[in-house]
Coordinates of C-alpha atoms and ligand atoms in Angstrom, one line a residue:
X1 CA 2.5 8.0 33.1
X2 CA 3.0 8.4 29.4
X3 CA 0.0 7.5 27.1
X4 CA 0.3 7.3 23.3
X5 CA -3.0 7.4 21.4
X6 CA -3.0 6.3 17.8
X7 CA -5.4 6.3 14.8
X8 CA -3.9 4.1 12.1
X9 CA -3.4 5.6 8.6
X10 CA -6.7 5.4 6.7
X11 CA -4.9 6.1 3.3
X12 CA -7.9 7.9 1.8
X13 CA -9.0 11.6 1.8
X14 CA -5.4 12.7 1.8
X15 CA -3.8 15.6 0.0
X16 CA 0.0 15.6 -0.3
X17 CA 1.4 19.1 -0.5
X18 CA 5.1 18.4 -0.8
X19 CA 6.1 16.9 2.6
X20 CA 2.9 18.2 4.2
X21 CA -0.1 15.9 4.4
X22 CA -3.6 17.1 4.9
X23 CA -6.8 15.1 5.5
X24 CA -9.5 16.5 3.3
X25 CA -12.0 15.6 6.0
X26 CA -12.9 16.5 9.5
X27 CA -10.8 16.0 12.6
X28 CA -11.9 12.8 14.3
X29 CA -13.3 13.0 17.8
X30 CA -12.7 9.4 18.8
X31 CA -9.5 9.7 20.7
X32 CA -9.5 13.4 21.6
X33 CA -12.8 12.7 23.4
X34 CA -11.1 10.0 25.5
X35 CA -8.1 12.3 26.0
X36 CA -10.4 14.8 27.6
X37 CA -11.5 12.1 30.1
X38 CA -7.9 11.2 31.0
X39 CA -6.6 12.5 34.3
X40 CA -4.4 15.6 34.0
X41 CA -1.3 13.9 35.5
X42 CA -1.1 11.5 32.5
X43 CA 1.1 12.9 29.6
X44 CA -0.9 12.3 26.5
X45 CA 0.5 12.2 22.9
X46 CA -2.1 11.7 20.1
X47 CA -1.0 10.8 16.6
X48 CA -3.4 10.4 13.6
X49 CA -1.5 8.3 11.1
X50 CA -3.6 9.8 8.3
X51 CA -1.8 13.1 8.7
X52 CA 1.5 12.3 10.6
X53 CA 3.9 9.4 10.7
X54 CA 3.3 7.0 13.6
X55 CA 6.2 7.1 16.0
X56 CA 6.9 3.3 16.3
X57 CA 9.8 3.9 18.7
X58 CA 8.0 6.3 21.0
X59 CA 8.5 6.0 24.7
X60 CA 5.1 5.1 26.4
X61 CA 3.7 3.2 29.3
X62 CA 0.4 2.5 27.6
X63 CA -0.7 2.6 23.9
X64 CA -4.4 3.1 22.9
X65 CA -5.4 2.5 19.3
X66 CA -8.8 3.3 17.7
X67 CA -10.0 1.0 15.0
X68 CA -12.4 1.3 12.1
X69 CA -12.7 -1.8 9.9
X70 CA -10.6 -0.6 7.0
X71 CA -7.7 0.2 9.4
X72 CA -8.0 -2.9 11.5
X73 CA -5.1 -4.8 10.0
X74 CA -2.7 -2.0 10.3
X75 CA -4.0 -1.3 13.8
X76 CA -3.3 -4.9 14.8
X77 CA 0.2 -4.7 13.2
X78 CA 0.9 -1.6 15.3
X79 CA -0.5 -3.3 18.4
X80 CA 1.7 -6.3 17.9
X81 CA 4.7 -4.1 17.4
X82 CA 4.2 -2.1 20.7
X83 CA 3.4 -5.3 22.6
X84 CA 6.6 -6.9 21.3
X85 CA 8.4 -3.9 22.7
X86 CA 6.8 -4.7 26.1
X87 CA 4.3 -1.8 26.1
X88 CA 0.7 -2.8 26.9
X89 CA -1.9 -2.0 24.3
X90 CA -5.6 -1.1 24.5
X91 CA -7.9 -1.4 21.5
X92 CA -11.3 0.2 21.0
X93 CA -13.6 1.7 18.4
X94 CA -16.3 0.4 16.0
X95 CA -14.3 -2.5 14.7
X96 CA -13.4 -3.8 18.1
X97 CA -17.1 -3.4 19.2
X98 CA -18.1 -5.6 16.2
X99 CA -15.4 -8.2 16.4
X100 CA -14.1 -8.3 19.9
X101 CA -12.9 -11.9 19.5
X102 CA -10.6 -10.9 16.7
X103 CA -9.3 -7.7 18.4
X104 CA -8.5 -9.3 21.8
X105 CA -5.8 -11.4 20.1
X106 CA -3.8 -8.3 19.6
X107 CA -4.4 -6.4 22.8
X108 CA -3.9 -6.5 26.5
X109 CA -7.3 -5.0 26.9
X110 CA -10.2 -4.0 24.7
X111 CA -13.1 -1.7 25.1
X112 CA -16.4 -2.8 23.5
X113 CA -18.9 0.0 22.9
X114 CA -18.5 3.6 24.0
X115 CA -15.6 4.8 26.0
X116 CA -16.9 7.7 28.1
X117 CA -17.3 5.6 31.3
X118 CA -15.1 2.6 30.5
X119 CA -12.0 4.6 29.6
X120 CA -11.5 6.3 33.0
X121 CA -12.2 3.0 34.7
X122 CA -9.6 1.2 32.6
X123 CA -7.0 3.9 33.3
X124 CA -7.6 3.6 37.0
X125 CA -7.3 -0.2 36.8
X126 CA -4.0 0.2 34.8
X127 CA -2.6 2.6 37.4
X128 CA -3.3 0.1 40.1
X129 CA -1.8 -2.8 38.1
X130 CA -5.2 -4.5 37.7
X131 CA -5.9 -4.0 34.0
X132 CA -8.8 -6.3 32.9
X133 CA -9.0 -7.9 29.5
X134 CA -12.4 -6.6 28.5
X135 CA -14.4 -3.5 29.3
X136 CA -17.9 -3.0 28.0
X137 CA -20.1 0.1 27.8
X138 CA -23.5 0.0 26.1
X139 CA -27.0 1.4 26.5
X140 CA -27.9 4.6 28.4
X141 CA -31.4 4.3 29.7
X142 CA -32.7 7.8 29.1
X143 CA -30.9 8.3 25.7
X144 CA -29.0 11.4 27.0
X145 CA -25.3 11.4 26.6
X146 CA -24.4 14.0 29.3
X147 CA -21.2 15.1 30.9
X148 CA -18.9 14.6 28.0
X149 CA -16.1 17.2 28.4
X150 CA -15.0 19.2 25.4
X151 CA -12.7 17.2 23.2
X152 CA -8.9 17.9 23.4
X153 CA -8.7 19.2 19.8
X154 CA -5.4 20.7 20.8
X155 CA -3.8 17.2 20.7
X156 CA -4.4 16.9 17.0
X157 CA -2.3 18.9 14.5
X158 CA -4.9 21.5 13.4
X159 CA -3.3 22.2 10.1
X160 CA -3.6 18.5 9.2
X161 CA -7.4 18.8 8.6
X162 CA -9.5 20.6 6.1
X163 CA -12.2 20.8 8.8
X164 CA -10.5 21.0 12.2
X165 CA -13.5 22.2 14.2
X166 CA -15.5 19.0 14.6
X167 CA -18.5 18.9 17.0
X168 CA -20.9 16.0 17.8
X169 CA -24.4 16.5 19.1
X170 CA -26.0 13.0 18.7
X171 CA -24.7 9.5 18.4
X172 CA -26.3 6.7 16.4
X173 CA -29.2 6.7 14.0
X174 CA -32.8 5.4 14.3
X175 CA -32.8 3.9 10.9
X176 CA -31.4 0.5 9.9
X177 CA -30.0 0.6 6.3
X178 CA -28.7 -2.9 5.6
X179 CA -25.1 -2.0 4.9
X180 CA -24.6 0.5 7.7
X181 CA -22.3 -0.1 10.7
X182 CA -24.0 2.5 12.8
X183 CA -27.2 0.6 13.8
X184 CA -25.1 -2.5 14.2
X185 CA -22.7 -0.9 16.6
X186 CA -24.8 1.8 18.3
X187 CA -28.3 0.5 18.5
X188 CA -29.3 3.4 20.8
X189 CA -29.8 6.9 19.5
X190 CA -28.2 9.3 22.0
X191 CA -28.5 13.1 22.3
X192 CA -26.2 15.4 24.1
X193 CA -27.7 18.2 26.1
X194 CA -27.9 21.2 23.8
X195 CA -26.1 23.4 26.3
X196 CA -23.1 21.0 26.2
X197 CA -23.0 21.2 22.4
X198 CA -23.2 25.0 22.4
X199 CA -20.4 25.1 24.9
X200 CA -18.3 22.9 22.5
X201 CA -19.1 25.1 19.6
X202 CA -18.1 28.2 21.5
X203 CA -14.7 26.6 22.1
X204 CA -14.1 26.2 18.3
X205 CA -11.5 28.6 16.9
X206 CA -12.7 28.9 13.3
X207 CA -15.8 30.4 11.8
X208 CA -16.7 27.1 10.1
X209 CA -17.5 23.9 12.0
X210 CA -18.6 20.5 11.0
X211 CA -20.9 18.1 12.8
X212 CA -19.8 14.4 12.5
X213 CA -23.3 13.1 13.5
X214 CA -24.4 10.5 11.0
X215 CA -27.8 12.1 10.8
X216 CA -27.9 15.6 12.4
X217 CA -31.7 16.0 12.1
X218 CA -32.6 12.4 13.1
X219 CA -34.7 13.8 15.9
X220 CA -36.2 16.9 14.3
X221 CA -37.4 18.5 17.6
X222 CA -33.9 18.2 19.1
X223 CA -32.3 19.5 15.9
X224 CA -34.6 22.5 15.9
X225 CA -33.7 23.3 19.5
X226 CA -30.0 23.0 18.6
X227 CA -30.2 25.1 15.5
X228 CA -32.2 27.8 17.3
X229 CA -29.5 27.9 20.0
X230 CA -26.8 28.2 17.3
X231 CA -28.3 31.3 15.6
X232 CA -26.6 33.9 18.0
X233 CA -23.2 32.2 17.5
X234 CA -23.1 33.3 13.9
X235 CA -21.0 30.2 12.8
X236 CA -21.2 28.5 9.5
X237 CA -21.4 24.7 9.5
X238 CA -21.7 21.4 7.6
X239 CA -23.0 18.0 8.4
X240 CA -24.8 14.8 7.3
X241 CA -28.6 14.5 6.9
X242 CA -31.2 12.3 5.4
X243 CA -33.4 13.1 2.4
X244 CA -36.6 13.2 4.5
X245 CA -35.7 16.6 5.9
X246 CA -37.1 18.0 2.6
X247 CA -40.6 17.7 4.1
X248 CA -40.1 19.9 7.2
X249 CA -40.2 23.6 6.3
X250 CA -39.5 24.8 9.8
X251 CA -36.4 22.6 10.0
X252 CA -35.2 23.9 6.6
X253 CA -35.6 27.5 7.7
X254 CA -33.6 26.8 10.9
X255 CA -30.9 25.1 8.9
X256 CA -30.4 28.4 7.0
X257 CA -30.7 30.6 10.0
X258 CA -28.2 28.6 12.0
X259 CA -25.6 29.0 9.3
X260 CA -25.7 25.6 7.5
X261 CA -23.6 25.8 4.3
X262 CA -23.1 22.2 3.4
X263 CA -24.9 18.9 3.9
X264 CA -24.0 15.4 2.8
X265 CA -26.9 13.1 1.8
X266 CA -26.8 9.4 1.2
X267 CA -29.0 9.2 -1.9
X268 CA -27.4 5.7 -2.6
X269 CA -29.6 4.9 -5.7
X270 CA -32.3 6.4 -7.9
X271 CA -34.2 3.1 -7.9
X272 CA -37.1 2.7 -5.5
X273 CA -36.7 -1.1 -5.7
X274 CA -33.1 -0.9 -4.6
X275 CA -33.9 1.5 -1.8
X276 CA -36.6 -0.7 -0.4
X277 CA -34.3 -3.7 -0.7
X278 CA -31.6 -2.1 1.4
X279 CA -34.1 -0.8 3.9
X280 CA -33.7 2.8 2.8
X281 CA -37.2 3.2 1.5
X282 CA -37.5 6.5 3.4
X283 CA -35.3 7.9 0.6
X284 CA -37.7 8.6 -2.3
X285 CA -36.1 9.3 -5.6
X286 CA -38.9 11.7 -6.5
X287 CA -37.8 13.9 -3.6
X288 CA -34.2 14.2 -4.8
X289 CA -34.9 17.1 -7.3
X290 CA -36.9 19.2 -4.8
X291 CA -34.4 18.5 -2.1
X292 CA -31.4 19.7 -4.1
X293 CA -33.3 22.7 -5.4
X294 CA -34.4 23.7 -1.9
X295 CA -30.9 23.3 -0.6
X296 CA -29.6 25.6 -3.3
X297 CA -32.3 28.1 -2.6
X298 CA -31.2 28.1 1.0
X299 CA -27.5 28.6 0.1
X300 CA -26.6 25.0 1.1
X301 CA -24.2 22.9 -1.0
X302 CA -25.1 19.3 -1.5
X303 CA -22.7 16.4 -1.3
X304 CA -24.6 13.6 -2.8
X305 CA -23.5 10.0 -2.3
X306 CA -24.4 7.1 -4.5
X307 CA -23.5 3.4 -4.1
X308 CA -22.8 0.8 -6.9
X309 CA -23.1 -2.9 -6.6
X310 CA -26.7 -3.4 -5.3
X311 CA -28.3 -6.7 -6.3
X312 CA -30.6 -4.9 -8.9
X313 CA -27.7 -2.9 -10.4
X314 CA -26.6 -3.8 -13.9
X315 CA -23.9 -2.4 -16.2
X316 CA -26.4 0.2 -17.2
X317 CA -26.6 1.7 -13.7
X318 CA -23.4 3.6 -14.0
X319 CA -24.4 5.8 -16.9
X320 CA -27.9 6.3 -15.6
X321 CA -26.5 7.4 -12.2
X322 CA -24.0 9.8 -13.7
X323 CA -26.7 11.4 -15.8
X324 CA -28.9 11.7 -12.8
X325 CA -26.1 13.3 -10.7
X326 CA -25.6 15.9 -13.5
X327 CA -29.3 16.5 -13.9
X328 CA -29.8 17.0 -10.2
X329 CA -26.8 19.4 -10.2
X330 CA -25.3 17.9 -7.1
X331 CA -22.5 20.2 -6.0
X332 CA -20.1 17.5 -4.8
X333 CA -21.0 13.9 -5.9
X334 CA -19.4 10.9 -4.3
X335 CA -19.5 7.2 -5.2
X336 CA -18.9 4.1 -3.1
X337 CA -19.1 0.3 -3.6
X338 CA -21.7 -1.7 -1.7
X339 CA -19.6 -3.1 1.2
X340 CA -20.7 -5.7 3.7
X341 CA -19.2 -4.4 7.0
X342 CA -19.1 -7.1 9.6
X343 CA -21.9 -6.9 12.1
X344 CA -24.4 -5.7 9.4
X345 CA -27.4 -7.4 8.0
X346 CA -25.8 -7.2 4.6
X347 CA -22.7 -9.0 5.8
X348 CA -24.8 -11.8 7.3
X349 CA -26.8 -12.2 4.1
X350 CA -23.9 -12.2 1.6
X351 CA -21.8 -14.4 3.8
X352 CA -24.6 -16.9 3.9
X353 CA -25.0 -16.7 0.1
X354 CA -21.2 -17.3 -0.3
X355 CA -20.8 -14.0 -2.1
X356 CA -18.1 -12.3 -0.1
X357 CA -14.9 -12.3 -2.2
X358 CA -12.6 -10.7 0.3
X359 CA -12.4 -10.9 4.1
X360 CA -9.4 -8.8 4.2
X361 CA -10.2 -5.7 6.1
X362 CA -7.7 -3.6 4.1
X363 CA -10.3 -3.9 1.2
X364 CA -13.2 -2.5 3.4
X365 CA -12.9 1.1 2.4
X366 CA -15.8 1.1 0.0
X367 CA -13.4 1.6 -2.9
X368 CA -12.7 -2.1 -3.4
X369 CA -15.0 -4.7 -4.8
X370 CA -15.4 -7.3 -2.0
X371 CA -18.6 -9.0 -3.1
X372 CA -19.8 -11.0 -6.0
X373 CA -22.4 -8.7 -7.6
X374 CA -25.7 -10.3 -8.6
X375 CA -26.1 -9.0 -12.2
X376 CA -22.5 -8.3 -13.4
X377 CA -19.0 -9.5 -12.8
X378 CA -16.8 -8.0 -10.1
X379 CA -14.6 -6.6 -13.0
X380 CA -17.6 -4.9 -14.6
X381 CA -18.6 -3.4 -11.3
X382 CA -15.1 -2.0 -10.6
X383 CA -14.7 -0.7 -14.1
X384 CA -18.1 1.0 -14.0
X385 CA -17.4 2.5 -10.6
X386 CA -14.1 4.0 -11.8
X387 CA -15.7 5.2 -15.0
X388 CA -18.5 7.0 -13.1
X389 CA -15.9 8.8 -11.0
X390 CA -13.9 9.8 -14.1
X391 CA -16.9 11.0 -16.0
X392 CA -18.3 13.0 -13.1
X393 CA -15.1 14.9 -12.3
X394 CA -14.2 15.8 -15.9
X395 CA -13.7 19.6 -15.9
X396 CA -16.6 19.9 -18.4
X397 CA -19.0 18.0 -16.2
X398 CA -18.0 20.0 -13.1
X399 CA -18.5 23.3 -14.9
X400 CA -21.9 22.2 -16.3
X401 CA -23.1 21.2 -12.9
X402 CA -21.9 24.5 -11.3
X403 CA -23.0 26.9 -14.1
X404 CA -25.4 29.5 -12.8
X405 CA -25.2 28.3 -9.2
X406 CA -24.2 31.2 -7.0
X407 CA -23.9 29.4 -3.6
X408 CA -20.7 28.4 -1.9
X409 CA -18.5 28.4 -5.0
X410 CA -15.3 28.0 -2.8
X411 CA -16.6 24.9 -1.0
X412 CA -17.8 23.4 -4.3
X413 CA -14.6 24.2 -6.2
X414 CA -12.4 22.7 -3.4
X415 CA -14.6 19.6 -3.1
X416 CA -14.6 18.9 -6.9
X417 CA -10.9 19.5 -7.3
X418 CA -10.2 17.2 -4.4
X419 CA -12.3 14.4 -6.0
X420 CA -10.5 15.1 -9.4
X421 CA -7.3 14.3 -7.6
X422 CA -8.8 11.2 -6.0
X423 CA -9.8 9.9 -9.5
X424 CA -6.2 10.1 -10.5
X425 CA -5.2 8.0 -7.5
X426 CA -8.0 5.5 -8.2
X427 CA -6.5 4.9 -11.7
X428 CA -2.8 5.0 -10.7
X429 CA -2.3 3.6 -7.2
X430 CA -1.5 -0.1 -7.0
X431 CA -3.7 -0.4 -3.9
X432 CA -6.7 0.3 -6.2
X433 CA -5.8 -2.4 -8.8
X434 CA -7.9 -5.5 -9.4
X435 CA -8.5 -6.3 -5.7
X436 CA -11.1 -9.0 -6.1
X437 CA -8.8 -11.3 -8.0
X438 CA -6.0 -11.4 -5.5
X439 CA -5.8 -14.0 -2.7
X440 CA -4.3 -11.6 -0.3
X441 CA -1.7 -12.7 2.2
X442 CA -2.9 -12.0 5.8
X443 CA -6.6 -12.7 5.0
X444 CA -8.0 -14.4 8.1
X445 CA -9.0 -18.0 7.4
X446 CA -12.7 -18.0 6.9
X447 CA -13.5 -20.4 9.7
X448 CA -11.9 -18.4 12.4
X449 CA -13.3 -15.3 10.9
X450 CA -16.8 -16.7 11.0
X451 CA -16.5 -17.6 14.6
X452 CA -15.2 -14.1 15.4
X453 CA -18.1 -12.5 13.5
X454 CA -21.0 -14.5 14.9
X455 CA -20.0 -15.9 18.3
X456 CA -18.8 -13.8 21.1
X457 CA -18.2 -16.9 23.3
X458 CA -14.4 -16.7 22.6
X459 CA -13.8 -13.0 23.3
X460 CA -12.3 -13.5 26.7
X461 CA -9.7 -16.0 25.6
X462 CA -6.3 -14.7 24.6
Ligands
B12_501 C1 -14.1 11.0 11.3 C2 -14.5 9.7 10.6 C3 -13.6 9.2 9.8 C4 -12.1 9.6 9.8 C5 -11.4 8.9 11.0 C6 -12.1 7.6 11.5 C7 -11.6 7.1 12.8 N1 -12.3 7.3 13.9 O1 -10.6 6.4 12.8 C8 -11.6 9.1 8.4 C9 -11.6 10.3 7.5 C10 -10.3 8.4 8.4 C11 -12.8 8.1 8.0 C12 -12.7 7.4 6.9 C13 -13.7 6.5 6.5 N2 -14.8 6.2 7.2 CO1 -15.3 7.1 8.7 N3 -16.1 8.1 10.0 C14 -15.8 9.1 10.7 C15 -17.0 9.6 11.6 C16 -17.8 10.6 10.8 C17 -16.7 10.2 12.9 C18 -15.8 9.4 13.9 C19 -15.8 10.1 15.2 O2 -15.1 11.0 15.5 N4 -16.8 9.7 16.1 C20 -17.1 10.3 17.3 C21 -16.4 9.4 18.4 C22 -16.6 10.1 19.8 O3 -17.1 8.2 18.4 P1 -16.2 6.8 18.1 O4 -15.2 7.1 17.0 O5 -17.1 5.7 17.9 O6 -15.4 6.6 19.5 C23 -16.1 6.2 20.6 C24 -16.0 4.7 20.8 O7 -16.0 3.9 19.6 C25 -14.8 4.4 21.7 N5 -13.5 4.3 21.0 C26 -13.1 4.7 19.8 N6 -11.8 4.4 19.6 C27 -11.3 3.9 20.8 C28 -10.1 3.6 21.2 C29 -9.9 3.1 22.5 C30 -8.5 2.7 22.9 C31 -10.9 3.1 23.4 C32 -10.7 2.6 24.7 C33 -12.2 3.4 23.0 C34 -12.4 3.9 21.7 O8 -14.8 5.6 22.5 C35 -15.3 6.7 21.8 C36 -16.1 7.5 22.8 O9 -17.3 6.7 23.2 C37 -17.8 8.2 11.8 C38 -19.3 8.3 12.1 C39 -19.5 8.7 13.5 N7 -20.2 9.8 13.8 O10 -18.9 8.1 14.4 C40 -17.5 7.5 10.5 C41 -17.3 6.0 10.4 C42 -16.4 5.6 11.5 N8 -16.6 5.8 9.1 C43 -17.0 4.9 8.5 C44 -16.6 4.6 7.1 C45 -17.5 3.6 6.3 C46 -15.6 5.3 6.5 C47 -15.0 5.2 5.1 C48 -15.1 3.8 4.4 C49 -15.8 6.3 4.3 C50 -15.3 6.5 2.9 N9 -15.8 5.8 1.9 O11 -14.6 7.4 2.8 C51 -13.6 5.6 5.3 C52 -12.7 4.4 5.6 C53 -11.3 4.6 5.3 C54 -10.4 3.3 5.5 N10 -9.3 3.2 5.0 O12 -10.9 2.4 6.2 C55 -18.0 4.0 9.2 C56 -17.3 2.9 9.9 C57 -17.5 1.6 9.2 C58 -16.6 0.5 9.9 N11 -17.1 -0.6 10.2 O13 -15.4 0.7 10.0 C59 -18.6 5.1 10.3 C60 -19.1 4.5 11.6 C61 -19.7 5.9 9.5 C62 -20.9 5.0 9.1 N12 -22.0 5.7 8.8 O14 -20.9 3.8 9.1 N13 -13.8 8.2 8.8
SF4_502 S1 -29.6 6.7 7.6 FE1 -27.4 6.8 7.3 S2 -26.5 6.5 9.4 FE2 -28.7 5.9 9.5 S3 -28.6 3.7 9.2 FE3 -28.9 4.6 7.2 S4 -26.9 4.9 6.3 FE4 -26.6 4.5 8.5

């Protein structure tokens, strides 16, 4: 049996080096995890459209496509294409889990939730000619995600990623920020046994690895156990964490000892009112300075993310944020637009208030204005967002932020130069032009869309 696994092209985070395309991010684990759970007699080919062209004429008995929201339309187009060629298609991933009613229209089968148990079951059904329309996998009673085999990283083109050695220790997050897909899709916080994670780390080829956990220290005791076990491996690593780690000295010391070199923090805003509004009150702007200083003292680079478009934001927010980013001396800043991903609290609220301007998933990459902001126009929001990027990544600003810092200059230089290139794309590429004013072809009619978002009653009909 021949299985073709596909991740649609996500368009962002790409660096074109002549004909060679490289993702400036980590290797995704979504499909190579499932590939590891596929029986050895199945011949698997895995293509990530973000780094290689998708072979639309490939010979396959089954096609499996992984969907995040921003890639849903192109994933559906691919699914329709392969089905028209007579090849059955399975869809899964976060977007399918949120909107199964939409996804099922483009698939022979869908997987809602995780795939570790559903996928082998689905393959066995397919082999026996009994493929079901819907497979579901949700909660695990004890919160332990055990017996996940090491991902088949060998199926991805290693040179296609800046960070090819990805590892995952936990899944989900205990917090519920109003814009975040994670609590909407994965309500349980799951931990993998530390021994399994250490085994996966030992199998990485490079010295540097990255955790794709959305909040690596969400359970501090677990994180400490993991970091202690990592010390003898002498690896260097990066990941994502929340600002509240600033208050745990033992954790901070273990971060350093385990080889942490880089952490991404979702600061989101420097306004307490905003943070409380979006259910991120655990971020305290007064902690930002101490956090960044502590990270620098520990030799850890900070990627700091801020979001524009909150209800309390005005046209003055952009300059204030850029000044704060510079004053904090964030090593690698990043900006996003407030985006109501389906399934989230934010989506429900803005939909109710009639403030969602685009229901076209192509725009859901946090780089397009898809909402009517409360205190400015969409145009002002988009202009301010682009301005903030341009100001932040001017050579003079980068140099001023970096001056005197001795830590991780290679990581910081690479990160800043990558974002400088991204700023050029933001200003030049047609896909980033005036998105809010275009009635885009292919936008699902709002009525169907609403039903798909809120009612699951139709997910079994085809
Ligand atoms: C790597 C990654 C990426 C990669 C690839 C994403 C992908 N999987 O296609 C890239 C770099 C492209 C990316 C980009 C972005 N990402 Co991203 N990314 C991740 C990250 C960190 C890891 C994904 C992963 O490997 N997970 C581990 C695997 C094991 O879990 P999984 O993917 O959920 O897969 C399981 C199930 O879903 C299921 N499954 C998944 N696919 C399939 C397919 C089939 C056929 C089956 C049967 C089952 C199945 O089985 C798997 C095992 O249980 C996640 C956060 C996270 N930790 O999950 C965010 C995440 C997926 N990204 C997110 C976001 C918001 C973005 C960006 C907007 C960020 C940005 N501003 O740059 C862009 C979007 C770009 C665009 N054009 O849309 C959101 C998703 C929001 C949404 N509703 O789509 C997430 C959940 C992070 C978050 N905090 O909300 N991202
Ligand atoms: S802390 Fe991060 S991962 Fe957790 S809900 Fe908030 S934004 Fe999502």
